[in-house]
Coordinates of C-alpha atoms in Angstrom, one line a residue:
M1 CA 9.8 26.5 -25.5
I2 CA 10.3 29.2 -27.6
T3 CA 11.7 32.5 -26.1
A4 CA 10.4 35.9 -26.7
L5 CA 13.4 37.1 -29.0
E6 CA 12.6 33.8 -31.1
K7 CA 8.8 34.7 -31.3
I8 CA 9.6 38.1 -32.4
R9 CA 12.2 36.5 -35.1
E10 CA 9.7 34.1 -36.5
I11 CA 6.8 37.0 -36.5
L12 CA 9.8 39.0 -38.6
M13 CA 10.1 35.9 -40.9
T14 CA 6.4 35.5 -41.3
A15 CA 6.6 39.0 -42.5
Y16 CA 8.0 38.2 -45.9
Y17 CA 5.3 36.3 -47.0
S18 CA 1.9 38.4 -47.8
E19 CA -1.3 37.1 -46.6
E20 CA -2.2 36.4 -50.3
V21 CA 0.8 34.0 -50.1
I22 CA 0.1 32.1 -46.6
Q23 CA -3.5 31.9 -47.9
S24 CA -2.7 30.5 -51.3
V25 CA -0.9 27.8 -49.3
V26 CA -3.7 27.0 -46.9
E27 CA -6.1 26.7 -49.7
A28 CA -4.2 24.4 -51.7
N29 CA -3.5 22.0 -48.8
D30 CA -7.2 20.6 -47.8
I31 CA -6.7 20.0 -44.1
V32 CA -8.6 16.8 -44.3
D33 CA -6.0 15.6 -46.8
V34 CA -3.4 16.4 -44.6
V35 CA -4.5 15.2 -41.2
S36 CA -5.6 11.9 -42.9
G37 CA -1.7 11.4 -43.7
Y38 CA -1.3 11.1 -39.7
M39 CA -4.4 9.3 -38.3
T40 CA -7.6 7.8 -39.4
L41 CA -10.4 9.6 -39.7
K42 CA -14.5 8.8 -39.8
R43 CA -16.9 10.8 -41.1
T44 CA -19.5 11.7 -39.2
G45 CA -22.1 14.6 -40.8
N46 CA -20.2 17.2 -42.6
S47 CA -16.8 16.6 -40.4
Y48 CA -14.4 14.0 -39.6
K49 CA -13.8 12.3 -36.3
G50 CA -10.8 10.2 -34.8
K51 CA -8.8 9.8 -31.7
C52 CA -6.4 12.9 -31.0
P53 CA -2.6 12.2 -32.0
F54 CA -1.8 15.1 -29.2
H55 CA -2.9 12.9 -26.4
N56 CA -3.9 9.7 -25.0
E57 CA -8.0 9.1 -25.3
K58 CA -10.4 6.3 -25.5
T59 CA -13.0 8.0 -27.1
A60 CA -12.4 10.0 -30.5
S61 CA -13.1 13.6 -29.7
F62 CA -10.7 15.2 -32.5
T63 CA -13.0 16.8 -35.2
V64 CA -12.0 18.0 -38.5
S65 CA -14.1 20.5 -40.3
S66 CA -14.0 20.3 -44.1
E67 CA -16.7 23.2 -44.4
K68 CA -14.3 25.7 -42.0
Q69 CA -10.8 23.6 -43.0
L70 CA -10.2 23.7 -39.1
Y71 CA -9.7 21.1 -36.4
H72 CA -10.1 20.9 -32.8
C73 CA -10.0 18.7 -30.0
F74 CA -12.8 18.8 -27.3
G75 CA -10.7 16.5 -25.3
C76 CA -7.4 18.5 -24.6
G77 CA -8.4 21.8 -26.2
V78 CA -5.5 22.0 -29.2
G79 CA -7.0 23.3 -32.4
G80 CA -6.1 25.5 -35.7
N81 CA -5.9 25.2 -39.2
V82 CA -3.6 23.3 -42.0
I83 CA -0.5 25.6 -40.8
T84 CA -1.2 24.8 -37.1
F85 CA -1.6 21.3 -37.4
I86 CA 1.8 20.4 -39.1
M87 CA 3.4 22.9 -36.7
E88 CA 2.5 20.7 -33.8
I89 CA 2.8 17.1 -35.3
E90 CA 5.9 18.1 -37.2
K91 CA 7.1 20.1 -34.2
L92 CA 8.0 22.8 -36.8
P93 CA 8.1 26.9 -36.6
F94 CA 5.3 28.5 -38.4
V95 CA 7.6 29.5 -41.7
D96 CA 8.9 25.8 -41.8
A97 CA 5.4 24.7 -41.5
L98 CA 4.1 26.8 -44.6
K99 CA 7.4 25.7 -46.5
F100 CA 6.5 21.9 -45.7
L101 CA 2.9 22.5 -46.9
A102 CA 4.3 24.4 -50.1
A103 CA 6.6 21.7 -50.7
R104 CA 3.5 19.0 -50.4
V105 CA 1.9 20.6 -53.3
N106 CA 4.9 21.7 -55.4
L107 CA 4.1 25.7 -54.6
V108 CA 7.2 27.6 -55.2
L109 CA 7.6 30.1 -52.1
P110 CA 9.6 33.3 -52.8
E111 CA 11.7 34.7 -50.5
K112 CA 10.7 38.1 -48.6
H113 CA 8.8 39.9 -50.9
N114 CA 9.7 38.7 -54.6
E115 CA 12.7 41.2 -54.8
Q116 CA 14.9 39.9 -57.4
E117 CA 18.0 38.8 -55.5
D118 CA 15.7 36.9 -53.0
Q119 CA 14.1 35.1 -55.9
Q120 CA 17.5 34.0 -57.0
A121 CA 18.5 33.0 -53.7
Y122 CA 15.8 31.1 -53.4
E123 CA 16.5 29.2 -56.5
K124 CA 20.0 28.5 -55.6
K125 CA 19.1 26.8 -52.3
K126 CA 16.1 24.7 -54.1
R127 CA 18.6 23.6 -56.7
L128 CA 21.1 22.5 -53.9
Y129 CA 18.2 20.7 -52.1
D130 CA 17.6 18.9 -55.6
L131 CA 21.2 18.2 -56.2
H132 CA 21.5 16.6 -52.6
R133 CA 18.3 14.5 -53.3
D134 CA 19.7 13.3 -56.2
A135 CA 23.1 12.5 -54.6
A136 CA 21.7 10.6 -52.0
N137 CA 19.8 8.6 -54.7
Y138 CA 22.8 7.7 -56.4
Y139 CA 24.8 6.6 -53.3
Y140 CA 21.6 4.3 -52.3
R141 CA 21.9 2.8 -55.8
C142 CA 25.6 2.5 -55.5
L143 CA 25.3 0.5 -52.2
K144 CA 22.4 -1.6 -53.5
T145 CA 25.2 -3.1 -56.0
N146 CA 28.6 -3.1 -53.7
Q147 CA 28.4 -6.4 -51.8
S148 CA 31.0 -5.0 -49.4
G149 CA 29.2 -2.1 -48.1
I150 CA 25.9 -4.1 -47.8
E151 CA 28.1 -7.3 -45.6
Y152 CA 29.5 -4.1 -43.7
L153 CA 26.3 -2.8 -42.3
L154 CA 24.6 -6.2 -42.1
K155 CA 27.9 -7.5 -39.6
R156 CA 27.2 -4.3 -37.7
G157 CA 23.6 -5.4 -37.0
I158 CA 21.6 -3.1 -39.4
S159 CA 19.0 -4.5 -41.5
Q160 CA 17.7 -3.8 -45.1
E161 CA 14.7 -2.0 -43.6
T162 CA 16.6 0.3 -41.6
I163 CA 19.0 0.9 -44.8
K164 CA 16.2 2.0 -46.6
T165 CA 14.6 4.0 -43.8
F166 CA 17.8 6.1 -43.3
G167 CA 18.7 6.2 -47.1
L168 CA 22.0 5.0 -46.4
G169 CA 24.5 4.8 -49.3
Y170 CA 28.1 3.9 -51.0
A171 CA 30.3 6.1 -52.3
T172 CA 32.5 4.0 -54.5
A173 CA 36.4 4.3 -54.8
D174 CA 36.3 6.1 -58.4
W175 CA 37.7 9.8 -58.2
D176 CA 34.8 11.4 -59.9
R177 CA 32.0 9.4 -60.6
L178 CA 29.6 11.2 -58.5
F179 CA 30.6 14.5 -60.6
G180 CA 30.2 13.1 -63.7
F181 CA 26.8 11.7 -62.4
L182 CA 25.5 15.2 -61.4
K183 CA 26.6 16.7 -64.5
T184 CA 24.3 14.2 -66.4
K185 CA 21.6 15.2 -64.3
G186 CA 22.1 18.9 -65.5
Y187 CA 23.4 20.7 -62.6
S188 CA 26.4 23.1 -63.6
I189 CA 29.7 22.9 -62.1
E190 CA 29.3 25.9 -60.0
E191 CA 26.4 24.4 -58.3
I192 CA 28.1 21.1 -58.1
I193 CA 31.2 23.0 -56.4
A194 CA 28.6 24.9 -54.3
S195 CA 27.3 21.7 -52.8
G196 CA 30.6 20.9 -51.2
L197 CA 30.4 17.1 -52.8
V198 CA 33.0 17.9 -55.6
L199 CA 36.3 19.5 -55.2
V200 CA 38.8 21.5 -57.4
S201 CA 42.4 20.3 -57.2
E202 CA 45.1 22.9 -58.1
N203 CA 45.6 21.7 -61.7
N204 CA 41.4 22.3 -61.9
H205 CA 40.7 18.5 -62.0
H206 CA 37.3 17.9 -60.3
Y207 CA 37.0 15.0 -57.7
D208 CA 34.3 13.7 -55.2
R209 CA 34.9 14.7 -51.9
F210 CA 33.7 11.3 -50.4
R211 CA 35.5 8.0 -51.7
N212 CA 34.9 4.4 -50.5
R213 CA 32.3 5.2 -47.8
I214 CA 29.2 4.3 -46.3
M215 CA 27.2 7.4 -46.8
F216 CA 24.8 8.9 -44.4
P217 CA 22.3 11.7 -45.7
I218 CA 21.7 14.2 -43.3
V219 CA 17.8 15.5 -43.3
N220 CA 16.6 18.5 -41.9
P221 CA 13.2 18.6 -40.1
R222 CA 11.5 19.6 -42.8
G223 CA 12.7 16.3 -44.9
Q224 CA 15.3 17.9 -47.3
I225 CA 18.5 16.3 -47.4
V226 CA 21.1 19.1 -46.5
G227 CA 24.1 17.4 -46.4
F228 CA 26.2 13.6 -46.1
G229 CA 28.3 12.0 -43.3
G230 CA 30.4 9.4 -44.8
R231 CA 32.4 6.4 -42.7
I232 CA 35.3 4.9 -43.6
M233 CA 34.7 1.3 -43.8
A234 CA 36.3 -1.0 -41.5
G235 CA 40.1 -2.3 -43.1
D236 CA 40.4 0.7 -45.1
A237 CA 43.1 3.2 -43.2
K238 CA 43.2 6.0 -45.5
G239 CA 41.6 9.3 -44.2
P240 CA 39.5 10.1 -41.5
K241 CA 37.1 8.0 -39.8
Y242 CA 34.1 10.2 -40.2
L243 CA 34.1 12.9 -42.9
N244 CA 30.8 15.8 -43.0
S245 CA 30.1 17.9 -46.0
P246 CA 31.4 21.4 -45.3
E247 CA 29.2 24.2 -45.1
T248 CA 26.9 25.4 -47.7
L249 CA 24.1 27.5 -48.3
I250 CA 21.8 25.0 -47.1
F251 CA 24.1 23.2 -44.6
S252 CA 25.5 24.5 -41.2
K253 CA 26.8 21.9 -38.3
S254 CA 25.9 24.4 -35.5
Y255 CA 22.3 24.0 -36.6
E256 CA 21.8 20.7 -37.8
L257 CA 20.9 17.3 -35.7
Y258 CA 21.2 13.9 -37.2
N259 CA 17.8 11.8 -37.0
L260 CA 15.7 14.6 -35.4
N261 CA 13.3 14.1 -38.8
H262 CA 13.0 10.6 -37.6
C263 CA 13.1 11.5 -33.7
K264 CA 10.1 14.2 -33.2
K265 CA 7.8 11.3 -34.4
F266 CA 8.8 9.1 -31.5
I267 CA 9.2 11.4 -28.3
D268 CA 6.0 9.7 -26.6
E269 CA 7.6 10.8 -23.0
G270 CA 9.0 14.1 -24.1
R271 CA 12.5 12.8 -23.9
I272 CA 15.3 12.5 -26.6
L273 CA 18.6 10.9 -26.1
I274 CA 21.6 12.6 -27.7
V275 CA 24.7 10.4 -28.8
E276 CA 27.8 11.1 -30.7
G277 CA 27.4 9.4 -33.8
Y278 CA 25.8 8.3 -37.1
M279 CA 26.0 4.4 -36.2
D280 CA 25.0 5.1 -32.4
V281 CA 21.6 6.6 -33.5
I282 CA 21.0 3.7 -36.2
S283 CA 22.1 0.8 -34.1
L284 CA 19.6 2.2 -31.2
Y285 CA 17.3 3.0 -34.0
E286 CA 17.4 -0.7 -35.1
K287 CA 17.3 -1.9 -31.7
G288 CA 13.7 -0.3 -31.1
I289 CA 14.9 3.2 -29.4
K290 CA 14.1 5.8 -31.9
N291 CA 13.8 9.0 -29.8
T292 CA 17.7 9.8 -30.5
V293 CA 19.7 12.3 -32.4
A294 CA 23.4 13.0 -32.8
A295 CA 25.2 16.1 -33.1
L296 CA 27.5 16.0 -36.4
G297 CA 30.8 15.6 -35.0
T298 CA 31.9 17.5 -31.5
A299 CA 30.2 20.4 -32.7
F300 CA 27.1 20.8 -30.1
T301 CA 26.2 24.4 -29.7
A302 CA 23.7 26.8 -27.9
F303 CA 21.7 26.5 -31.4
H304 CA 21.1 22.8 -30.8
G305 CA 19.9 23.7 -27.2
K306 CA 17.2 25.8 -28.7
I307 CA 16.6 23.3 -31.2
L308 CA 15.7 20.9 -28.7
E309 CA 13.7 22.8 -26.3
R310 CA 11.0 23.0 -29.5
Y311 CA 10.6 19.3 -29.4
A312 CA 11.0 17.9 -25.7
N313 CA 11.6 18.6 -21.9
E314 CA 14.3 16.3 -21.0
V315 CA 17.4 15.5 -22.7
V316 CA 19.6 12.7 -21.9
L317 CA 23.3 12.8 -22.8
T318 CA 24.6 9.3 -23.8
F319 CA 28.0 9.9 -25.2
D320 CA 31.2 7.4 -25.4
G321 CA 32.3 5.9 -22.4
D322 CA 36.3 7.3 -23.2
S323 CA 37.8 10.6 -22.4
A324 CA 36.7 12.2 -25.4
G325 CA 33.2 11.3 -24.9
A326 CA 33.4 12.5 -21.5
A327 CA 34.8 15.9 -22.6
A328 CA 31.8 16.2 -25.0
T329 CA 29.5 15.4 -22.0
E330 CA 30.7 18.5 -20.3
K331 CA 30.6 20.9 -23.0
A332 CA 27.2 20.0 -23.8
M333 CA 25.9 19.8 -20.2
N334 CA 27.1 23.5 -19.8
I335 CA 25.2 24.6 -22.8
L336 CA 22.4 22.8 -22.0
K337 CA 21.9 23.7 -18.3
N338 CA 21.4 27.2 -19.8
T339 CA 18.0 25.9 -21.5
N340 CA 14.6 24.8 -20.0
L341 CA 15.2 21.3 -20.4
N342 CA 15.7 18.8 -17.9
V343 CA 19.2 17.4 -18.5
K344 CA 20.3 13.7 -17.5
I345 CA 23.6 11.9 -18.0
V346 CA 24.2 8.5 -18.7
I347 CA 28.0 7.0 -18.0
L348 CA 29.0 4.1 -20.6
P349 CA 31.7 1.6 -19.7
E350 CA 35.4 3.4 -20.7
K351 CA 35.6 1.0 -23.8
D352 CA 31.7 1.4 -25.0
D353 CA 29.9 3.5 -26.8
P354 CA 26.0 3.4 -27.5
D355 CA 26.6 1.3 -30.6
S356 CA 28.4 -1.2 -28.9
Y357 CA 26.5 -1.4 -25.6
V358 CA 23.5 -1.7 -27.3
Q359 CA 24.6 -4.5 -29.4
K360 CA 25.8 -6.2 -26.2
Y361 CA 22.7 -5.7 -23.9
G362 CA 20.0 -5.2 -26.3
F363 CA 16.8 -2.5 -25.7
D364 CA 16.3 -3.9 -22.1
G365 CA 20.0 -3.4 -21.0
F366 CA 20.3 0.1 -22.7
N367 CA 16.9 1.2 -21.3
D368 CA 18.2 0.6 -17.8
L369 CA 21.3 2.1 -18.5
V370 CA 19.0 5.3 -19.2
S371 CA 16.7 5.1 -16.2
N372 CA 19.8 5.4 -14.0
A373 CA 20.8 8.4 -15.5
L374 CA 22.4 11.1 -13.5
T375 CA 21.4 14.5 -13.1
I376 CA 24.0 17.4 -13.6
I377 CA 24.4 17.8 -10.1
E378 CA 25.2 14.2 -9.7
Y379 CA 27.6 14.3 -12.4
Q380 CA 29.4 17.4 -11.3
L381 CA 29.6 15.8 -7.9
R382 CA 30.6 12.3 -9.4
L383 CA 33.6 14.2 -11.4
L384 CA 34.8 15.8 -8.0
K385 CA 35.0 12.3 -6.5
K386 CA 37.5 11.6 -9.0
K387 CA 39.5 14.5 -8.6
N388 CA 40.1 13.9 -4.9
D389 CA 41.0 11.0 -2.6
L390 CA 38.3 10.6 -0.4
T391 CA 40.2 8.1 1.9
Q392 CA 42.6 11.3 3.0
T393 CA 41.3 14.1 5.3
D394 CA 42.4 16.7 2.6
G395 CA 40.7 15.1 -0.1
R396 CA 37.3 14.9 1.9
L397 CA 37.7 18.5 3.1
N398 CA 38.5 19.9 -0.8
Y399 CA 35.6 18.0 -2.2
G400 CA 33.2 19.2 0.8
N401 CA 34.2 22.8 -0.3
E402 CA 33.9 22.1 -3.9
A403 CA 30.6 20.4 -3.8
I404 CA 29.2 23.6 -1.8
K405 CA 30.3 25.7 -4.9
V406 CA 28.2 23.0 -7.2
L407 CA 25.3 23.3 -5.0
K408 CA 24.9 27.0 -4.6
G409 CA 23.7 26.5 -8.2
L410 CA 20.6 25.0 -6.9
S411 CA 17.3 26.9 -6.3
G412 CA 14.9 25.0 -4.3
S413 CA 15.3 24.1 -1.0
V414 CA 14.5 20.4 -1.1
E415 CA 17.4 19.9 -3.9
I416 CA 19.8 21.8 -1.4
D417 CA 18.6 19.4 1.2
Y418 CA 19.2 16.1 -0.9
Y419 CA 22.3 16.6 -2.6
S420 CA 23.7 17.9 0.9
K421 CA 22.6 15.0 2.9
M422 CA 24.6 13.2 -0.2
V423 CA 27.9 15.0 0.2
A424 CA 27.5 14.4 3.9
K425 CA 27.6 11.2 3.4
E426 CA 30.9 10.9 1.1
T427 CA 32.6 13.3 3.6
G428 CA 31.5 12.4 7.1
I429 CA 30.7 16.5 7.3
N430 CA 27.5 17.0 8.8
Q431 CA 24.5 17.8 6.8
E432 CA 23.4 20.9 8.4
V433 CA 26.9 22.5 8.1
I434 CA 27.0 22.0 4.4
R435 CA 23.4 23.1 4.0
R436 CA 24.3 26.3 6.2
E437 CA 27.4 26.8 4.0
V438 CA 25.6 26.6 0.3
I439 CA 22.9 28.9 1.5
R440 CA 25.5 31.3 2.9
S441 CA 27.1 31.2 -0.4
K442 CA 23.8 31.6 -2.4
T443 CA 23.0 34.8 0.1
N444 CA 26.7 36.5 -0.9
A445 CA 26.7 35.6 -4.6
N446 CA 22.9 37.4 -4.4
Q447 CA 24.3 40.3 -2.5
S448 CA 27.2 40.7 -5.0
T449 CA 25.2 40.9 -7.9
G450 CA 22.6 43.5 -6.4
I451 CA 19.9 40.7 -6.1
N452 CA 17.1 41.7 -3.3
L453 CA 15.8 37.8 -2.5
N454 CA 12.9 39.8 -0.2
R455 CA 11.9 41.7 -3.3
K456 CA 8.3 41.3 -3.9
E457 CA 6.5 41.5 -7.2
P458 CA 3.2 43.6 -7.7
A459 CA 0.3 41.5 -7.3
D460 CA -1.5 41.0 -11.1
T461 CA -4.7 42.9 -11.7
K462 CA -7.2 40.2 -11.1
I463 CA -10.3 40.1 -14.0
P464 CA -13.4 38.8 -12.4
K465 CA -14.4 35.7 -13.8
A466 CA -17.7 36.8 -14.9
Y467 CA -16.1 39.7 -16.5
E468 CA -13.8 37.3 -18.7
K469 CA -16.7 34.8 -19.6
A470 CA -18.9 37.7 -21.0
Q471 CA -16.0 38.9 -23.3
Q472 CA -15.4 35.5 -24.4
L473 CA -19.2 34.9 -25.0
A474 CA -19.3 38.4 -26.9
I475 CA -16.3 37.6 -29.0
Q476 CA -17.8 34.4 -29.9
Y477 CA -21.0 36.1 -31.0
C478 CA -19.2 38.6 -33.1
L479 CA -17.3 36.0 -35.0
K480 CA -20.5 34.2 -36.1
A481 CA -22.5 37.2 -36.6
P482 CA -20.1 39.7 -37.9
D483 CA -22.4 42.7 -38.3
S484 CA -22.3 43.4 -34.6
I485 CA -18.6 44.1 -34.9
A486 CA -18.8 47.7 -36.0
A487 CA -20.9 48.7 -32.8
F488 CA -18.9 46.6 -30.5
P489 CA -17.7 48.9 -27.3
G490 CA -13.9 47.7 -27.9
E491 CA -13.0 49.6 -24.7
Y492 CA -14.9 46.9 -22.6
L493 CA -12.0 44.4 -23.5
T494 CA -9.5 43.8 -20.9
D495 CA -7.3 41.5 -23.1
D496 CA -5.2 42.9 -25.7
F497 CA -5.6 39.4 -27.5
Y498 CA -9.1 40.0 -27.8
Q499 CA -8.8 43.5 -29.3
R500 CA -6.1 42.3 -31.7
L501 CA -8.9 39.7 -32.7
L502 CA -11.5 41.9 -33.2
T503 CA -9.7 44.7 -34.9
S504 CA -8.6 41.8 -37.4
A505 CA -12.1 40.6 -38.0
S506 CA -13.3 44.1 -38.8
E507 CA -10.6 44.2 -41.5
R508 CA -11.4 41.1 -43.2
I509 CA -15.0 42.2 -43.3
Q510 CA -13.9 45.6 -44.8
E511 CA -11.9 43.8 -47.2
D512 CA -13.5 40.5 -48.0
G513 CA -17.1 41.7 -47.0
K514 CA -17.3 38.4 -44.6
I515 CA -14.9 36.7 -42.1
E516 CA -12.9 33.8 -43.9
I517 CA -11.3 32.1 -41.1
N518 CA -8.0 31.0 -42.7
R519 CA -7.5 34.5 -43.5
L520 CA -8.2 35.6 -40.1
L521 CA -6.0 33.2 -38.9
S522 CA -3.0 34.2 -40.9
H523 CA -2.7 37.2 -38.5
F524 CA -2.1 35.1 -35.6
H525 CA 1.3 32.9 -35.2
D526 CA 1.2 32.1 -31.5
P527 CA -0.1 28.7 -31.3
G528 CA -2.2 29.5 -28.3
E529 CA -4.0 32.7 -29.6
T530 CA -4.6 30.0 -32.7
Q531 CA -6.1 27.5 -30.4
I532 CA -8.6 30.5 -28.8
I533 CA -9.9 31.1 -32.3
V534 CA -10.5 27.9 -33.3
E535 CA -11.9 27.0 -30.3
L536 CA -14.7 29.9 -30.6
M537 CA -15.4 29.1 -34.1
M538 CA -16.0 25.5 -33.6
N539 CA -18.0 25.6 -30.4
E540 CA -21.3 24.1 -31.4
K541 CA -23.1 26.0 -28.6
E542 CA -25.2 28.9 -30.2
V543 CA -25.0 32.2 -28.3
S544 CA -28.0 34.0 -29.0
R545 CA -28.5 37.9 -29.5
I546 CA -30.0 38.1 -26.1
D547 CA -27.2 36.2 -24.7
Y548 CA -24.8 38.9 -26.5
Q549 CA -26.8 41.8 -25.0
D550 CA -26.8 40.4 -21.4
A551 CA -22.7 39.9 -22.0
L552 CA -22.4 43.5 -23.1
E553 CA -24.0 44.8 -19.8
I554 CA -22.1 42.8 -17.8
M555 CA -19.1 44.1 -19.3
K556 CA -20.5 47.3 -19.2
R557 CA -20.9 46.9 -15.3
F558 CA -17.5 45.9 -14.7
Y559 CA -16.0 48.5 -16.9
N560 CA -17.7 51.3 -15.3
K561 CA -16.5 50.1 -11.9
A562 CA -12.8 49.7 -12.9
Q563 CA -13.1 53.4 -14.2
L564 CA -14.7 54.7 -10.7
G565 CA -11.4 52.7 -9.4
Q566 CA -9.0 54.6 -11.3
L567 CA -11.0 57.9 -10.8
S568 CA -10.6 57.3 -7.3
E569 CA -7.3 56.3 -7.3
Q570 CA -6.5 59.4 -9.4
I571 CA -8.3 61.9 -7.2
K572 CA -6.2 60.5 -3.9
R573 CA -2.7 61.1 -5.9
E574 CA -3.8 64.6 -6.9
T575 CA -5.0 65.5 -3.1
T576 CA -1.6 64.2 -1.8
N577 CA -0.1 66.6 -4.5
G578 CA -2.0 69.2 -3.3
N579 CA -3.7 69.9 -6.6
D580 CA -7.1 71.4 -6.0
D581 CA -8.1 72.2 -9.2
E582 CA -7.6 68.8 -10.5
V583 CA -9.0 67.0 -7.3
A584 CA -12.4 69.2 -8.0
K585 CA -12.6 68.3 -11.7
L586 CA -12.0 64.7 -11.1
T587 CA -14.8 64.7 -8.4
N588 CA -17.1 65.9 -10.2
Q589 CA -16.4 63.2 -12.8
L590 CA -16.9 60.6 -10.1
I591 CA -20.2 62.2 -9.2
E592 CA -21.4 62.3 -12.9
M593 CA -20.1 58.8 -13.7
K594 CA -21.9 57.2 -10.3
K595 CA -25.2 59.2 -11.4
M596 CA -25.3 57.9 -14.9
M597 CA -24.4 54.2 -14.0
K598 CA -27.4 54.6 -11.0
D599 CA -29.9 56.2 -13.8
N600 CA -28.9 52.9 -16.1
G601 CA -29.5 50.9 -13.5
R602 CA -33.2 52.1 -13.3
H603 CA -33.8 51.5 -17.0

């Protein structure tokens, strides 16, 4: 889920691109061509139909309009234009989806407002992306001609097809072979150094960072290579086991997750497995477990948690079974429990990692392990058990007291009951005593932080369904009959979204003389709002002029009723405050409004 702060940030980022730039990207990407790259479409009249990629269905209800350049599923309700489709199918935020589509048709997007310094920064990034792509191709070709590298991967159970899928490569033992190759491709020494793939010695000699290593390209969700990981081959003791690219203009370990570019296509149940290393990801992929990502080294951060929220509902930490893996698990767990993700934890045998375990027990064995993953509470209680000798009275009592501190973080009474029973079974302490202590400690904590558990939020003002339906019908008519917008009584609208939609439509008419749907959609970046607009535009049921007039009457009636209610409340307040003059004034307004409503009702 995207937080309000992230949504504001995304809106600000979108402001970097003018409406004209966004529209040029939309116009350059025919929606039928783009959608056809992800699913099979069959032409039916002026539209195309297929089975929705966003939910399971037997009958095709996903419609793509070539004329309107929109898509809409009449089964699950999703809809939008080519940008929102890429946002949904590739799991990208708006700006990244825009860049994805621009790259697809070789459009160059300027950063911000075409300011010279921003354009230069954009060009620097573009050159680095190109350089990394060329380096990956170079490493891949080196692997194809290096028998020891190929044999190493084949012995690890990695097939030629998987090698190709991940673009695995090999860095030769030569000191400056990559450096020489990149120079022949036209990159300047400054650009090569900026990539971090080449270093400079004290004697001003240039040498490759990665030598005699299996190379793993690190690809961002937009499909751009931003860095590399290099693994030393077995039998070679020189240097660290794994070596990563340094921080650069296009790469930060705190933001990237290895294999997210592939993984996002295989999140069928909303679940992502998080492992430690490149080989863990690739071995699991080889065995058919493809919803897996790895943090780069031990640098799992809160940013990773936010990124994962965009793609999944549940994450399963599947780190190595040794003490280092346990420490990494605890660190990641403490970060992830502050997200909206459901977090599970797999405990591997002490001498195993995901790679070795899946090699021993295969697809089914590994999935059995995942299906028995622990919740955060279960994992924390397990750690407490290891620290306390439950065969001794002191150990049981200490475990019980520490467990109560863990359980006080629970919010629901069902969860408290469940885990209280678990602790009671381990300690012999009465379940009700544990449950009571958990609730008491929760209450004390809330009081100390000033939280009022009995505080009730005011009930939301309910809008009658007939009023909501009338507003929707009236807006639908206006979008298809733009001449009616100028005289539309905007004050009748209770929904801020509808007010913004009508205002944006009016602006489009003033500037273009018509409502061009994709230009209208450029004003809205919230997927939910975009979906509503598309549904209104693609609704095949025609709204007649008479239906529209009836809707206006319904809206007027509810609007006037609401105004009467507000006046009555004002009169009560002013009466309480003793403002007789104001009471008389408001009472006259109330009488006049009732008379007007009565007169209108006669006509």
